């Protein structure tokens, strides 16, 4: 928004200066109408030259043509300074210097030398005091140079912040990948434990029951002892099964089921940077009663939305809302980043869609240029009791 205002003010100032110069031209005494018309057209040609230089981005597309265009503007305004010796032409002569310092990146020494030489020639032609003319000119150059240095430092700081935020997002994603790998490893261990303990118990139980069936008629007493032992084996196997299931539920809860609010707060906390990025979370505790698949989906949606926003939008703030409304859970992740006029779905956004659609939910992505990005989802609310 600041850049737009600055550009508008620059255009208005240029227009005002051109109108003042045109007024000087048509009120100039002892000048024929033909000369006045030529001078009036000349200042408009200088304006057209400046416009073409910016509109066609000659600095990046054709540097030689850019320098030729800049030289024409400098020399042209210098001529008007000598011919009219007005404050409007003197102020207008500052514009090429501002462009050279603030737009061209690396300072073009040759153009700066030309700018200084034309100014000195104008001063000598007007027979003005050299010291009185040089000090304002050097002061103007110093001010523009300092503004240039401030802008460069801001750009370096913004680039460093962007890199830091992207690295933070990558670190968060890597951390989550490591958590998922740990979960897979632990589930593999539990599966092996199920095989070793419960599998063994089932085999032993089958063997005892077959033996009891074989001796039931011939030795009822021994059959009762074997059945009692088989009952003990079944109880032990059920106990082992409960332990294994509890471990599986606990592992699933790390990323989805048990404490979704803590996991989301961890995302918000990890993305928060004082003075640079804030992350506000509004969470409805009723969502904690949803089934693990829903909570896992919400967690991954929020994580991907935040990561995507940091990577592409350079935001200053995130607003995360997870709330139960009626029979649905509403999830909204909004940022104030740069946004985009046309949304191109990345792998991450497509992943969000796929996970939510598997739960029979809906999701939409909203964005406008310079107005941030939003991920808004609606998922049917299902508790563990309702899913049985």
XYZ file of C-alpha atoms in Angstrom, residues 202-344:
143
model
C -3.546 -68.432 21.090
C -1.474 -71.413 20.014
C -1.195 -72.604 23.634
C -4.923 -72.064 24.151
C -5.776 -74.134 21.067
C -3.483 -76.921 22.193
C -4.994 -77.068 25.710
C -8.572 -77.031 24.445
C -7.874 -79.841 21.980
C -6.298 -81.903 24.740
C -9.253 -81.242 27.082
C -11.664 -82.353 24.371
C -9.704 -85.577 23.842
C -9.631 -86.566 27.548
C -13.071 -85.224 28.458
C -14.669 -88.680 28.546
C -11.736 -90.739 29.741
C -10.374 -88.387 32.394
C -12.883 -85.655 33.358
C -10.728 -84.414 36.273
C -7.699 -83.829 34.070
C -9.927 -82.237 31.460
C -11.216 -79.718 34.029
C -7.633 -78.850 35.060
C -6.640 -78.270 31.422
C -9.721 -76.118 30.806
C -8.924 -74.055 33.925
C -5.395 -73.573 32.655
C -6.726 -72.581 29.214
C -8.967 -70.006 30.899
C -5.896 -68.527 32.602
C -4.087 -68.367 29.257
C -7.066 -66.590 27.640
C -7.167 -64.015 30.460
C -3.447 -63.343 30.096
C -3.801 -62.986 26.320
C -6.675 -60.516 26.716
C -4.562 -58.493 29.140
C -1.687 -58.388 26.647
C -4.107 -57.354 23.899
C -5.438 -54.436 25.975
C -1.893 -53.255 26.650
C -1.038 -53.336 22.956
C -4.241 -51.512 21.970
C -3.612 -48.868 24.625
C -0.114 -48.329 23.226
C -1.502 -47.974 19.710
C -4.074 -45.418 20.895
C -1.379 -43.511 22.748
C 0.819 -43.399 19.644
C -2.066 -42.215 17.476
C -2.780 -39.508 20.011
C 0.649 -38.007 19.523
C -0.414 -36.513 16.216
C -4.167 -36.698 16.221
C -6.323 -38.073 18.984
C -5.368 -37.257 22.540
C -4.439 -33.605 22.748
C -5.079 -31.833 19.477
C -5.086 -28.410 21.131
C -1.547 -28.922 22.465
C -0.348 -30.037 19.031
C -1.880 -26.956 17.393
C -0.441 -24.705 20.100
C 2.938 -26.254 19.344
C 2.532 -25.208 15.690
C 1.487 -21.698 16.715
C 4.373 -21.420 19.182
C 6.961 -22.716 16.721
C 5.876 -20.192 14.053
C 5.708 -17.203 16.407
C 8.506 -14.651 15.981
C 8.431 -11.521 18.102
C 8.043 -8.468 15.934
C 7.824 -10.494 12.722
C 5.156 -13.211 12.787
C 2.293 -13.897 15.187
C 0.045 -16.927 15.257
C -3.297 -16.763 17.121
C -5.228 -19.949 17.902
C -8.918 -20.181 18.855
C -9.828 -23.756 19.797
C -13.122 -25.351 20.850
C -12.517 -28.114 23.409
C -15.498 -30.046 22.072
C -13.322 -30.981 19.084
C -11.133 -33.090 21.392
C -13.921 -35.692 21.521
C -13.784 -36.292 17.770
C -12.350 -39.545 16.433
C -8.554 -39.695 15.882
C -8.868 -39.624 12.078
C -10.652 -36.269 12.213
C -8.154 -34.773 14.643
C -5.265 -36.071 12.574
C -6.806 -34.437 9.488
C -7.283 -31.112 11.317
C -3.721 -31.173 12.585
C -2.236 -31.828 9.127
C -4.519 -29.238 7.522
C -3.439 -26.510 9.930
C 0.212 -27.496 9.654
C 0.168 -27.476 5.844
C -1.815 -24.216 5.656
C 0.673 -22.441 7.934
C 3.680 -23.912 6.112
C 2.190 -23.005 2.722
C 1.453 -19.455 3.869
C 4.995 -18.913 5.144
C 6.565 -20.296 1.971
C 4.532 -18.289 -0.509
C 2.897 -15.328 1.184
C 5.457 -13.710 3.566
C 2.708 -13.054 6.173
C 2.920 -11.112 9.399
C 0.119 -12.901 11.223
C -1.926 -16.107 11.191
C -5.398 -16.637 12.635
C -6.324 -20.274 13.315
C -9.827 -21.247 14.387
C -11.059 -24.778 15.122
C -14.651 -24.890 16.378
C -17.648 -27.246 16.549
C -20.791 -25.727 15.077
C -23.806 -27.987 15.043
C -22.894 -31.304 13.441
C -19.708 -29.984 11.810
C -16.207 -28.942 12.765
C -15.163 -25.693 11.113
C -11.448 -25.106 10.496
C -10.116 -21.755 9.258
C -6.480 -20.755 8.762
C -6.052 -17.183 7.526
C -2.943 -15.075 6.956
C -2.296 -11.461 5.947
C 0.397 -12.268 3.383
C 0.729 -11.178 -0.222
C -1.947 -13.572 -1.476
C -2.485 -14.239 -5.167
C -4.949 -13.357 -7.917
C -5.079 -16.959 -9.187
C -4.703 -20.030 -6.945
C -2.484 -22.811 -8.272
